Amino acid sequence: MNEEADQLRLCHIDDIAEGEAKGFLVNDDGNDTFFIVKSEGKLFGWFNSCPHIDGAPMAWRKDAYLNAKRSHIACHAHGALFEPKTGLCIQGPCVGKTLESVTIKVNLDGHAWVLLSDIRKNKN
């Protein structure tokens, strides 16, 4: 498969405000496969799976991946808080563990994308 056909275009970097998150569905299981967070002008990608219980979705509703202050990623099922740039758990039952990252690439015109093969490889 060539790389261009393998790319999934997500959004423009300006479509996500600072301190916001957006989920993306790649599989057909009804839950977002991964989500991205904008922090300090950069996009960070994470699989939608809490390390406390493998496979447990983190958002309680669509795109609700952050705490009320929008300062940290939150697993609303377990109360865990994670650093948005590193995925490190700083509070909750999985302190010291990290979220599994998704490589987000932003091209020169500001569009963010991922390689579908990377998503499928990491979640199989």
Short mmCIF file of C-alpha atoms in Angstrom, two decimals:
data_model
loop_
_atom_site.label_atom_id
_atom_site.label_comp_id
_atom_site.label_asym_id
_atom_site.label_seq_id
_atom_site.Cartn_x
_atom_site.Cartn_y
_atom_site.Cartn_z
CA MET A 1 0.00 0.00 0.00
CA ASN A 2 1.40 3.41 -0.87
CA GLU A 3 1.68 5.99 1.89
CA GLU A 4 -0.76 8.44 0.31
CA ALA A 5 -3.54 5.82 0.14
CA ASP A 6 -2.76 4.87 3.75
CA GLN A 7 -3.22 8.42 5.07
CA LEU A 8 -6.30 9.46 7.01
CA ARG A 9 -6.77 13.21 6.98
CA LEU A 10 -8.15 14.31 10.34
CA CYS A 11 -8.65 18.06 10.40
CA HIS A 12 -6.85 21.36 10.06
CA ILE A 13 -4.76 22.29 13.09
CA ASP A 14 -6.90 25.44 13.50
CA ASP A 15 -10.09 23.34 13.73
CA ILE A 16 -9.14 22.36 17.28
CA ALA A 17 -8.82 25.18 19.81
CA GLU A 18 -6.10 25.28 22.42
CA GLY A 19 -7.05 22.99 25.30
CA GLU A 20 -9.60 21.00 23.30
CA ALA A 21 -9.75 17.37 22.19
CA LYS A 22 -11.40 15.53 19.31
CA GLY A 23 -11.95 11.81 18.84
CA PHE A 24 -11.77 9.80 15.63
CA LEU A 25 -13.45 6.50 14.79
CA VAL A 26 -11.42 4.11 12.61
CA ASN A 27 -12.85 0.76 13.74
CA ASP A 28 -16.54 -0.12 13.70
CA ASP A 29 -16.90 -0.79 17.43
CA GLY A 30 -18.82 2.42 18.16
CA ASN A 31 -16.08 4.07 20.25
CA ASP A 32 -13.46 6.51 19.03
CA THR A 33 -10.28 4.64 18.16
CA PHE A 34 -8.04 7.55 19.13
CA PHE A 35 -8.21 11.23 19.99
CA ILE A 36 -6.05 14.29 19.60
CA VAL A 37 -5.44 17.10 22.07
CA LYS A 38 -4.11 20.56 21.26
CA SER A 39 -1.62 21.81 23.84
CA GLU A 40 0.76 24.75 23.40
CA GLY A 41 -0.16 24.94 19.72
CA LYS A 42 0.75 21.32 18.97
CA LEU A 43 -1.39 18.23 18.40
CA PHE A 44 -0.83 15.11 20.48
CA GLY A 45 -2.51 11.80 19.65
CA TRP A 46 -3.57 9.03 22.04
CA PHE A 47 -5.46 5.77 21.69
CA ASN A 48 -8.84 5.81 23.42
CA SER A 49 -7.88 3.16 25.95
CA CYS A 50 -7.20 3.67 29.65
CA PRO A 51 -4.08 1.80 30.86
CA HIS A 52 -5.92 0.94 34.10
CA ILE A 53 -8.25 -1.46 32.30
CA ASP A 54 -7.04 -2.25 28.79
CA GLY A 55 -9.57 -1.26 26.19
CA ALA A 56 -11.75 0.84 28.51
CA PRO A 57 -12.87 3.95 26.59
CA MET A 58 -11.95 7.20 28.32
CA ALA A 59 -14.64 9.68 27.27
CA TRP A 60 -18.11 9.65 28.81
CA ARG A 61 -19.48 11.35 25.67
CA LYS A 62 -18.16 12.29 22.23
CA ASP A 63 -14.93 14.32 22.45
CA ALA A 64 -15.07 14.56 26.28
CA TYR A 65 -11.44 13.60 26.84
CA LEU A 66 -10.43 16.44 29.16
CA ASN A 67 -11.13 17.36 32.76
CA ALA A 68 -13.37 20.34 33.57
CA LYS A 69 -10.39 22.72 33.70
CA ARG A 70 -9.21 21.42 30.29
CA SER A 71 -5.74 21.07 31.79
CA HIS A 72 -5.47 17.27 31.64
CA ILE A 73 -6.77 14.26 29.74
CA ALA A 74 -9.27 12.42 31.93
CA CYS A 75 -10.52 8.86 32.06
CA HIS A 76 -14.05 9.49 33.23
CA ALA A 77 -14.57 5.82 34.06
CA HIS A 78 -11.71 5.67 36.59
CA GLY A 79 -10.99 9.29 37.52
CA ALA A 80 -7.44 9.12 36.16
CA LEU A 81 -5.71 12.29 34.93
CA PHE A 82 -2.98 12.32 32.28
CA GLU A 83 -0.55 14.97 31.03
CA PRO A 84 -1.72 16.06 27.55
CA LYS A 85 1.78 16.18 26.01
CA THR A 86 3.26 13.00 27.50
CA GLY A 87 0.24 10.82 28.31
CA LEU A 88 1.67 10.17 31.79
CA CYS A 89 -0.93 9.35 34.45
CA ILE A 90 -0.53 11.71 37.41
CA GLN A 91 -3.68 10.83 39.36
CA GLY A 92 -5.90 7.78 39.70
CA PRO A 93 -5.47 4.01 39.69
CA CYS A 94 -2.80 3.96 36.98
CA VAL A 95 -0.31 6.56 38.28
CA GLY A 96 3.01 6.24 36.46
CA LYS A 97 1.56 4.46 33.42
CA THR A 98 1.15 6.21 30.09
CA LEU A 99 -1.43 6.33 27.36
CA GLU A 100 -0.46 4.68 24.09
CA SER A 101 0.52 7.40 21.63
CA VAL A 102 -0.66 7.91 18.06
CA THR A 103 1.73 9.68 15.69
CA ILE A 104 0.00 12.78 14.34
CA LYS A 105 1.63 14.49 11.39
CA VAL A 106 0.83 18.04 10.27
CA ASN A 107 1.71 19.00 6.71
CA LEU A 108 2.81 22.45 5.53
CA ASP A 109 -0.75 23.63 4.89
CA GLY A 110 -1.74 22.76 8.48
CA HIS A 111 -3.72 19.57 7.87
CA ALA A 112 -3.27 16.82 10.45
CA TRP A 113 -3.21 13.16 9.43
CA VAL A 114 -2.26 9.68 10.56
CA LEU A 115 -1.22 6.51 8.78
CA LEU A 116 -4.03 3.95 8.97
CA SER A 117 -1.49 1.14 8.99
CA ASP A 118 -0.02 2.57 12.23
CA ILE A 119 -3.47 2.66 13.84
CA ARG A 120 -4.35 -0.89 12.77
CA LYS A 121 -0.92 -2.30 13.69
CA ASN A 122 -1.07 -0.89 17.22
CA LYS A 123 -4.64 -1.94 17.94
CA ASN A 124 -4.60 -5.52 16.66
#
